[in-house]
């Protein structure tokens, strides 16, 4: 199979309130990613963006971003899922042979909209939206309670995930705010959102844009000496209805990972992968996803963490950047996972580089209640 | 920071939308007036879906036969929350609410509704619950007040 290479990446600082216009944020990052790949905008043959009309407060959100992202008078298109799907789209464009280079960017400004208000509009309008009993917080609460009940996991153990990722985020120079001294006690004493989910177990959202430049194999080798290769992509979508799913596991993430592993020729992910960057929107999603990705056995996600294996210095670090709990700029979150894995492979993760040399890594994006839809990308160095 | 005198423009308008509930949900909502829960069966796997859907996503097949379910069921999962996400200003409920995944007896699916008349500390997964109806019934969602634990 022809491989897709990542030849450049850039991101804005992920922070609660950037106090700037969307346009200048997008300009800054798209300009930076071209500089990172040593390219000009006319070297880019297709642009793929990820923005959300609801989060932007304007419909056909990309009609306002063509000029600021450099895509005016260019082949340009958009996805409205997490930005990781924009990478899938961009990869397909360059693999088609019709495009040499794709610039993929995505992001949002959490400081400018009421996330809770926009997200409740994701629920079924014929019943769930008449009372809003079901929303992203209550759904996550069902998922966490289901997982805890199934495997005898405690709230204190889940809080350890939040502590690990928020501590890792403090090492990441591109994430604000920093909470290096956070404790399990603080997590367990933070505001109850929907029992047993507490505020510090929740990723929330922030301001941020992230971008990558993709090229097919031959082109990528011409552009730079050290492309990071995307060797496998898998995605899968589960039912909207929570009772049609297994809440203590994530079947969709499992299938997505299996598809990506098959494409990349990975048979033993726990041994072959050197880093995992996932989009855990809630602390309890990290062990559930680790199990779905086959990094540990079912029900062993917390033991995996407690044994230090997912630690930044562990055998297979999970979210050394801080993950989505560290910073969750909606629609950029999945792209940031890909960029973080690329940085780890290149040895370019400033402040949060993992101990062992990374040959292969996994990046994950998700959307929907309780991670309904999942995408997994496998990446490798030269 | 871009400038010290940064300005933001707020919303500026609201837009409204309508959704056809469809003949299955129409019947479900209308039958609440008779204190009935109406579900339907998948023509292929025969599972009972309530609230009803016109198709079964698992089989990608239509549903057809109606099933009337009792007002009793099991609490499959729950959460206690003090947050009202739709309240822009306070985001707070007047009092903590118990929200549960309710599986009616004879159903193969759950739906999410509130549970009341029980101490939140004493709520347990697997608890038997029953529907509590409004005094005035009009064939609308508010006919179903909440679920409470089955007595005795």
Coordinates of C-alpha atoms in Angstrom, one line a residue:
Chain A
X1 CA 0.0 0.0 0.0
X2 CA 1.2 3.5 -0.7
X3 CA 1.8 5.3 2.6
X4 CA 0.8 8.8 3.7
X5 CA 3.5 10.9 5.3
X6 CA 3.0 13.7 7.8
X7 CA 5.5 16.3 6.7
X8 CA 4.6 19.2 8.9
X9 CA 2.6 20.1 12.0
X10 CA 1.7 23.1 14.1
X11 CA -0.7 24.1 16.8
X12 CA -1.7 27.2 18.7
X13 CA -1.3 27.1 22.5
X14 CA -4.4 25.3 23.9
X15 CA -5.8 27.7 26.6
X16 CA -9.1 28.6 28.2
X17 CA -9.5 32.0 26.7
X18 CA -7.2 33.2 23.9
X19 CA -9.0 36.6 23.6
X20 CA -8.5 36.9 19.9
X21 CA -10.6 36.4 16.8
X22 CA -11.1 33.0 15.2
X23 CA -9.5 34.3 12.0
X24 CA -6.2 35.3 13.5
X25 CA -6.0 32.0 15.4
X26 CA -6.5 30.0 12.1
X27 CA -4.1 32.3 10.2
X28 CA -1.4 31.8 12.9
X29 CA -1.6 28.0 12.8
X30 CA -2.0 27.4 9.0
X31 CA 0.9 29.8 8.3
X32 CA 3.0 28.0 10.9
X33 CA 2.3 24.6 9.6
X34 CA 3.4 25.6 6.1
X35 CA 6.6 27.1 7.6
X36 CA 7.1 23.9 9.5
X37 CA 7.0 21.9 6.2
X38 CA 8.9 24.6 4.4
X39 CA 6.1 25.1 1.9
X40 CA 4.0 27.9 0.5
X41 CA 0.3 27.9 0.0
X42 CA 0.5 27.2 -3.7
X43 CA 2.4 24.0 -2.9
X44 CA -0.7 22.7 -1.2
X45 CA -3.1 21.1 -3.6
X46 CA -6.0 20.5 -1.2
X47 CA -7.2 21.9 2.1
X48 CA -9.4 20.0 4.5
X49 CA -10.8 21.7 7.6
X50 CA -12.7 20.6 10.6
X51 CA -15.1 23.1 12.2
X52 CA -18.6 22.8 13.6
X53 CA -21.3 25.2 12.6
X54 CA -22.9 25.0 16.1
X55 CA -19.6 25.8 17.8
X56 CA -18.9 28.6 15.4
X57 CA -22.4 30.2 15.7
X58 CA -22.4 30.5 11.9
X59 CA -23.5 28.0 9.2
X60 CA -21.2 26.7 6.5
X61 CA -18.4 27.7 8.8
X62 CA -15.7 27.1 6.2
X63 CA -17.0 29.8 4.0
X64 CA -15.5 32.2 6.5
X65 CA -12.2 30.5 6.9
X66 CA -11.0 30.1 3.3
X67 CA -9.1 33.4 3.3
X68 CA -7.6 33.1 6.7
X69 CA -6.5 29.4 6.2
X70 CA -4.9 30.1 2.8
X71 CA -7.4 27.9 0.9
X72 CA -8.9 30.6 -1.2
X73 CA -8.7 29.6 -4.9
X74 CA -7.7 26.1 -3.9
X75 CA -9.4 22.8 -3.7
X76 CA -11.1 23.0 -0.3
X77 CA -13.5 20.9 1.7
X78 CA -14.6 20.4 5.3
X79 CA -15.7 17.7 7.8
X80 CA -17.9 18.3 10.8
X81 CA -16.6 15.5 13.0
X82 CA -13.5 15.6 15.1
X83 CA -10.4 16.8 13.1
X84 CA -9.0 13.2 13.1
X85 CA -11.6 12.4 10.4
X86 CA -10.4 15.4 8.5
X87 CA -7.0 13.6 8.5
X88 CA -8.7 10.5 7.1
X89 CA -10.2 12.6 4.4
X90 CA -6.9 14.4 3.6
X91 CA -5.1 11.0 3.5
X92 CA -7.7 9.7 1.1
X93 CA -7.3 12.8 -1.2
X94 CA -3.5 12.3 -1.5
X95 CA -3.8 8.5 -1.8
X96 CA -6.2 9.0 -4.7
X97 CA -3.3 10.2 -6.7
X98 CA -5.1 13.4 -7.7
X99 CA -3.5 15.5 -5.0
X100 CA 0.1 15.8 -4.0
X101 CA -0.2 17.6 -0.7
X102 CA -3.1 18.1 1.8
X103 CA -3.2 20.7 4.5
X104 CA -5.6 19.5 7.3
X105 CA -6.6 21.8 10.1
X106 CA -9.3 21.9 12.7
X107 CA -10.3 23.7 15.8
X108 CA -12.7 25.8 17.8
X109 CA -12.9 28.5 20.5
X110 CA -14.5 27.1 23.6
X111 CA -14.4 30.5 25.2
X112 CA -16.9 31.9 22.7
X113 CA -19.8 29.5 23.0
X114 CA -21.8 27.6 25.6
X115 CA -20.6 24.1 25.0
X116 CA -23.3 22.6 27.2
X117 CA -26.0 24.4 25.3
X118 CA -24.7 23.3 21.9
X119 CA -24.0 19.7 23.0
X120 CA -27.4 19.0 24.4
X121 CA -28.7 19.6 20.8
X122 CA -26.9 16.4 19.9
X123 CA -29.6 14.3 21.6
X124 CA -32.7 12.8 19.9
X125 CA -35.2 15.6 19.3
X126 CA -38.3 13.4 19.5
X127 CA -37.8 12.5 23.1
X128 CA -34.5 13.2 24.8
X129 CA -34.5 16.8 23.8
X130 CA -37.9 17.3 25.4
X131 CA -36.5 17.0 28.9
X132 CA -32.7 16.8 28.5
X133 CA -32.4 14.0 31.0
X134 CA -30.0 12.5 28.6
X135 CA -26.9 14.7 27.8
X136 CA -23.2 14.3 27.6
X137 CA -22.7 14.4 31.3
X138 CA -25.5 12.0 32.4
X139 CA -24.5 9.6 29.6
X140 CA -20.8 9.7 30.8
X141 CA -22.1 9.1 34.3
X142 CA -23.9 6.0 33.1
X143 CA -20.8 4.8 31.4
X144 CA -18.5 5.4 34.4
X145 CA -21.0 3.7 36.8
X146 CA -21.3 0.8 34.3
X147 CA -17.6 0.4 34.1
X148 CA -17.0 0.7 37.9
X149 CA -19.8 -1.9 38.6
X150 CA -18.6 -4.4 36.0
X151 CA -15.0 -4.5 37.2
X152 CA -15.2 -3.3 40.8
X153 CA -13.3 -0.1 40.0
X154 CA -13.5 2.8 42.5
X155 CA -13.9 6.6 42.0
X156 CA -10.5 7.0 43.6
X157 CA -9.0 4.8 40.9
X158 CA -10.7 6.8 38.1
X159 CA -9.4 10.0 39.7
X160 CA -5.8 8.6 39.2
X161 CA -6.3 8.9 35.5
X162 CA -7.2 12.6 35.8
X163 CA -4.1 13.2 38.0
X164 CA -1.8 11.4 35.6
X165 CA -3.0 13.3 32.5
X166 CA -3.2 16.7 34.2
X167 CA 0.3 16.2 35.5
X168 CA 1.5 15.3 32.1
X169 CA -0.2 18.3 30.6
X170 CA 1.8 20.5 33.0
X171 CA 4.9 19.2 31.1
X172 CA 3.5 20.3 27.8
X173 CA 4.5 23.8 26.9
X174 CA 1.6 24.3 24.6
X175 CA -1.1 23.6 27.2
X176 CA -2.6 26.0 29.8
X177 CA -3.4 26.0 32.6
X178 CA -0.9 23.9 34.4
X179 CA -1.7 21.8 37.5
X180 CA 1.5 19.8 38.2
X181 CA 0.6 19.3 41.9
X182 CA -2.9 18.0 41.5
X183 CA -3.9 15.2 43.9
X184 CA -6.5 12.4 43.9
X185 CA -8.1 14.1 46.8
X186 CA -8.6 17.3 44.8
X187 CA -10.2 15.4 42.0
X188 CA -12.6 13.6 44.4
X189 CA -13.5 16.9 46.0
X190 CA -14.0 18.8 42.8
X191 CA -17.6 19.7 41.9
X192 CA -20.0 16.8 41.2
X193 CA -21.3 17.1 37.7
X194 CA -23.4 13.9 37.4
X195 CA -22.5 11.2 39.9
X196 CA -20.0 9.7 39.8
X197 CA -18.4 12.1 37.3
X198 CA -16.7 15.1 38.8
X199 CA -15.4 18.3 37.2
X200 CA -11.7 17.4 37.3
X201 CA -12.6 14.0 35.6
X202 CA -14.1 15.9 32.6
X203 CA -12.1 17.4 29.7
X204 CA -14.3 20.5 29.2
X205 CA -13.1 22.5 26.3
X206 CA -10.8 25.4 25.4
X207 CA -9.5 27.5 22.5
X208 CA -7.2 26.0 20.0
X209 CA -6.4 25.1 16.4
X210 CA -4.1 22.3 15.2
X211 CA -2.9 21.4 11.7
X212 CA -0.9 18.9 9.7
X213 CA 0.4 18.6 6.2
X214 CA 0.1 15.2 4.5
X215 CA 1.7 13.9 1.3
X216 CA 1.7 10.5 -0.4
X217 CA 4.9 8.5 0.0
X218 CA 7.1 9.6 -2.9
X219 CA 6.1 13.3 -2.5
X220 CA 6.6 13.1 1.3
X221 CA 10.2 11.9 0.8
X222 CA 10.9 14.8 -1.5
X223 CA 9.5 17.3 1.1
X224 CA 11.4 16.2 4.1
X225 CA 13.9 13.7 5.4
X226 CA 11.8 12.4 8.3
X227 CA 8.2 12.1 7.4
X228 CA 6.0 10.3 10.0
X229 CA 4.0 7.6 8.2
X230 CA 0.4 6.9 8.7
X231 CA 0.3 3.1 8.1
X232 CA -3.2 2.2 9.3
X233 CA -6.5 4.0 9.8
X234 CA -9.7 2.4 11.1
X235 CA -13.0 3.9 12.1
X236 CA -16.3 2.6 13.4
X237 CA -19.6 4.0 14.6
X238 CA -21.8 2.5 17.3
X239 CA -25.6 3.0 17.9
X240 CA -26.8 6.3 19.3
X241 CA -29.0 4.4 21.7
X242 CA -27.1 3.7 24.9
X243 CA -28.9 0.5 25.7
X244 CA -28.0 -0.9 22.2
X245 CA -24.3 -0.6 23.4
X246 CA -22.1 -2.2 26.0
X247 CA -21.4 0.8 28.2
X248 CA -18.6 -0.8 30.3
X249 CA -16.6 -1.4 27.1
X250 CA -16.3 0.5 23.8
X251 CA -17.0 -1.9 20.9
X252 CA -16.7 0.8 18.3
X253 CA -13.2 1.8 19.5
X254 CA -12.2 -1.9 19.6
X255 CA -13.3 -2.5 16.0
X256 CA -11.7 0.8 14.8
X257 CA -8.4 -0.3 16.4
X258 CA -8.6 -3.8 14.9
X259 CA -9.1 -2.3 11.5
X260 CA -6.2 0.1 11.9
X261 CA -3.9 -2.7 13.3
X262 CA -4.8 -5.0 10.4
X263 CA -3.9 -2.3 7.9
X264 CA -0.6 -1.5 9.7
X265 CA 0.2 -5.2 10.3
X266 CA 0.2 -4.9 14.1
X267 CA -0.5 -8.1 15.9
X268 CA 0.6 -7.3 19.5
X269 CA -0.2 -3.6 20.2
X270 CA 1.0 -3.7 23.8
X271 CA 4.5 -4.7 22.6
X272 CA 4.6 -3.0 19.2
X273 CA 3.3 0.5 20.1
X274 CA 5.6 3.0 21.9
X275 CA 3.0 5.6 22.7
X276 CA -0.8 6.1 22.7
X277 CA -2.5 9.5 22.5
X278 CA -6.2 9.2 22.9
X279 CA -9.2 11.6 23.1
X280 CA -10.5 10.7 26.6
X281 CA -13.3 13.2 27.2
X282 CA -13.7 11.8 30.7
X283 CA -11.1 10.1 33.0
X284 CA -12.9 6.7 32.9
X285 CA -12.7 6.6 29.2
X286 CA -9.0 6.1 29.3
X287 CA -9.1 2.6 30.8
X288 CA -12.1 1.7 28.7
X289 CA -10.3 2.7 25.5
X290 CA -7.0 1.1 26.6
X291 CA -8.9 -2.2 26.9
X292 CA -10.6 -1.5 23.5
X293 CA -7.2 -1.0 21.9
X294 CA -6.0 -4.3 23.2
X295 CA -3.2 -2.6 25.3
X296 CA -4.4 -4.6 28.3
X297 CA -7.1 -7.2 29.0
X298 CA -10.7 -6.3 29.6
X299 CA -11.2 -4.9 33.1
X300 CA -7.4 -4.3 33.5
X301 CA -7.2 -0.6 32.4
X302 CA -6.9 0.7 35.9
X303 CA -4.3 -2.0 36.9
X304 CA -2.4 -1.0 33.8
X305 CA -2.3 2.5 35.1
X306 CA -1.6 1.6 38.7
X307 CA 1.4 -0.6 37.6
X308 CA 2.8 2.6 36.0
X309 CA 2.8 1.1 32.5
X310 CA 0.8 4.0 31.1
X311 CA 3.1 6.6 32.9
X312 CA 5.2 8.9 30.8
X313 CA 8.2 6.8 31.8
X314 CA 6.2 3.5 31.6
X315 CA 6.4 0.6 29.1
X316 CA 3.6 2.1 26.9
X317 CA 2.8 5.7 27.9
X318 CA -0.8 6.8 27.4
X319 CA -1.3 10.5 26.8
X320 CA 2.1 11.9 27.7
X321 CA 0.9 15.2 26.4
X322 CA -1.9 15.3 28.9
X323 CA -4.5 13.9 26.4
X324 CA -7.9 15.5 26.1
X325 CA -8.1 16.0 29.9
X326 CA -5.0 18.2 29.5
X327 CA -6.6 20.2 26.7
X328 CA -9.7 19.7 24.6
X329 CA -10.0 22.2 21.8
X330 CA -13.0 20.6 20.1
X331 CA -12.3 19.5 16.5
X332 CA -8.6 20.1 17.0
X333 CA -8.4 17.4 19.8
X334 CA -8.0 14.4 17.4
X335 CA -5.5 16.3 15.2
X336 CA -3.5 17.2 18.3
X337 CA -3.3 13.4 19.2
X338 CA -1.8 12.7 15.7
X339 CA 0.6 15.6 16.1
X340 CA 1.7 14.4 19.6
X341 CA 2.4 10.9 18.3
X342 CA 4.4 12.4 15.4
X343 CA 6.4 14.5 17.9
X344 CA 7.1 11.4 20.0
X345 CA 8.3 9.5 16.9
X346 CA 10.5 12.3 15.8
X347 CA 11.8 12.8 19.4
X348 CA 10.4 16.3 19.2
X349 CA 8.0 16.3 22.2
X350 CA 9.4 19.3 24.1
X351 CA 9.2 18.6 27.9
X352 CA 7.0 15.5 27.6
X353 CA 9.1 13.1 25.5
X354 CA 8.7 9.5 26.6
X355 CA 11.6 7.5 27.9
X356 CA 11.9 4.8 25.3
X357 CA 12.4 5.4 21.6
X358 CA 9.1 5.4 19.8
X359 CA 8.9 3.4 16.6
X360 CA 5.1 3.1 16.3
X361 CA 2.3 5.0 18.0
X362 CA -1.5 5.1 18.1
X363 CA -3.6 8.3 17.9
X364 CA -7.4 8.3 18.5
X365 CA -10.3 10.6 17.9
X366 CA -13.9 10.4 19.0
X367 CA -17.3 12.0 18.8
X368 CA -20.7 11.4 20.3
X369 CA -22.2 10.4 23.6
X370 CA -19.9 8.0 25.5
X371 CA -17.5 7.9 22.5
X372 CA -20.1 6.7 20.0
X373 CA -17.9 7.0 17.0
X374 CA -14.1 6.3 17.0
X375 CA -11.2 6.7 14.7
X376 CA -7.7 5.1 15.2
X377 CA -4.5 6.0 13.3
X378 CA -1.3 4.0 13.5
X379 CA 1.9 6.0 12.8
X380 CA 5.5 5.0 12.3
X381 CA 8.9 6.6 11.8
X382 CA 11.3 5.8 9.0
Chain B
X1 CA -3.6 39.2 23.5
X2 CA -4.6 40.9 20.4
X3 CA -5.9 44.2 21.8
X4 CA -6.8 45.7 25.1
X5 CA -10.2 46.9 23.8
X6 CA -11.3 43.6 22.3
X7 CA -15.0 43.4 21.6
X8 CA -17.3 40.5 21.3
X9 CA -20.7 40.4 19.5
X10 CA -23.2 38.1 21.1
X11 CA -25.7 35.8 19.3
X12 CA -27.9 38.5 17.7
X13 CA -30.8 36.2 16.8
X14 CA -32.4 32.9 17.5
X15 CA -33.6 30.3 15.0
X16 CA -36.3 27.6 15.6
X17 CA -36.7 24.1 14.2
X18 CA -39.3 21.5 14.1
X19 CA -39.0 17.7 13.9
X20 CA -41.7 15.2 12.7
X21 CA -41.7 12.6 15.5
X22 CA -43.1 10.0 13.0
X23 CA -46.0 7.6 13.4
X24 CA -44.3 5.4 15.9
X25 CA -43.4 8.2 18.4
X26 CA -46.8 9.8 17.7
X27 CA -48.5 6.8 19.0
X28 CA -46.1 6.4 21.9
X29 CA -46.8 10.0 23.0
X30 CA -50.6 9.8 22.4
X31 CA -50.9 6.6 24.4
X32 CA -49.3 8.2 27.5
X33 CA -52.8 9.7 28.0
X34 CA -54.1 6.1 28.7
X35 CA -51.1 5.4 30.9
X36 CA -49.8 3.0 28.3
X37 CA -46.3 2.5 27.2
X38 CA -46.2 1.4 23.5
X39 CA -43.2 -0.4 22.1
X40 CA -42.7 -2.2 18.8
X41 CA -41.0 -5.4 17.6
X42 CA -38.2 -5.8 15.1
X43 CA -39.5 -8.0 12.3
X44 CA -36.2 -9.8 12.2
X45 CA -34.7 -10.2 15.7
X46 CA -38.1 -9.8 17.5
X47 CA -36.6 -7.5 20.2
X48 CA -39.1 -5.1 21.8
X49 CA -38.0 -1.5 21.3
X50 CA -39.5 1.2 23.5
X51 CA -39.8 4.1 22.9
X52 CA -40.6 2.7 19.5
X53 CA -38.5 3.2 16.4
X54 CA -39.6 2.6 12.8
X55 CA -36.6 0.3 12.3
X56 CA -34.1 -1.8 14.1
X57 CA -30.6 -0.5 13.6
X58 CA -29.0 -3.8 14.6
X59 CA -30.9 -5.7 11.9
X60 CA -31.4 -2.8 9.5
X61 CA -35.0 -4.1 9.3
X62 CA -38.4 -2.5 9.9
X63 CA -40.3 -2.9 13.1
X64 CA -44.0 -3.7 12.9
X65 CA -46.1 -5.3 15.7
X66 CA -47.1 -3.1 18.6
X67 CA -46.5 -4.3 22.2
X68 CA -48.1 -2.7 25.2
X69 CA -45.8 -2.7 28.2
X70 CA -46.7 -2.2 31.9
X71 CA -45.7 0.8 33.9
X72 CA -43.2 -1.2 35.8
X73 CA -39.5 -1.8 35.0
X74 CA -36.0 -2.0 36.3
X75 CA -33.4 0.8 36.9
X76 CA -30.5 -0.3 34.7
X77 CA -28.2 2.6 35.5
X78 CA -28.5 6.0 37.2
X79 CA -26.8 9.3 38.1
X80 CA -27.6 12.1 40.5
X81 CA -27.0 15.5 39.2
X82 CA -27.6 19.1 40.3
X83 CA -26.9 20.5 36.8
X84 CA -29.5 21.9 34.4
X85 CA -27.4 22.3 31.2
X86 CA -30.2 24.2 29.5
X87 CA -30.3 26.9 32.2
X88 CA -27.9 29.4 30.7
X89 CA -27.5 31.5 33.8
X90 CA -27.3 29.2 36.8
X91 CA -26.9 25.7 35.2
X92 CA -28.4 24.6 38.5
X93 CA -31.5 22.5 39.2
X94 CA -33.6 23.6 42.2
X95 CA -32.7 20.2 43.8
X96 CA -30.6 17.3 42.8
X97 CA -32.3 15.0 40.3
X98 CA -32.0 11.3 39.9
X99 CA -31.8 10.4 36.2
X100 CA -32.0 6.8 35.3
X101 CA -31.9 4.3 32.4
X102 CA -35.3 2.6 32.7
X103 CA -36.0 -0.8 31.2
X104 CA -39.7 -1.5 31.2
X105 CA -40.8 -5.1 31.9
X106 CA -40.9 -6.9 28.6
X107 CA -38.6 -4.3 26.8
X108 CA -35.2 -5.0 25.3
X109 CA -34.1 -1.3 25.4
X110 CA -34.0 1.4 27.9
X111 CA -34.9 5.1 27.9
X112 CA -33.7 7.9 30.1
X113 CA -36.1 9.5 32.6
X114 CA -36.2 10.9 36.1
X115 CA -36.6 8.9 39.3
X116 CA -38.1 10.4 42.4
X117 CA -39.7 9.6 45.8
X118 CA -36.4 8.0 46.9
X119 CA -33.3 9.1 48.8
X120 CA -30.6 9.5 46.2
X121 CA -28.2 7.6 48.6
X122 CA -30.5 4.6 48.5
X123 CA -30.9 4.3 44.7
X124 CA -29.4 1.1 43.4
X125 CA -29.0 -0.5 39.9
X126 CA -31.5 -3.3 39.5
X127 CA -34.1 -1.5 41.6
X128 CA -37.7 -2.2 40.5
X129 CA -39.5 1.0 39.5
X130 CA -43.0 2.1 38.5
X131 CA -44.3 5.0 36.5
X132 CA -46.0 7.9 38.3
X133 CA -48.6 9.7 36.2
X134 CA -49.8 13.2 36.3
X135 CA -53.3 13.9 37.5
X136 CA -54.2 15.6 34.2
X137 CA -53.4 13.4 31.2
X138 CA -53.2 15.0 27.8
X139 CA -51.2 12.6 25.5
X140 CA -47.9 14.4 26.0
X141 CA -44.6 13.8 27.7
X142 CA -45.5 15.6 30.9
X143 CA -48.2 12.9 31.5
X144 CA -45.4 10.8 32.8
X145 CA -44.1 12.6 35.9
X146 CA -41.3 10.3 36.9
X147 CA -40.6 6.8 38.1
X148 CA -40.5 5.7 41.7
X149 CA -39.4 2.5 43.5
X150 CA -42.0 -0.2 43.5
X151 CA -43.4 -0.3 47.1
X152 CA -43.0 -3.4 49.2

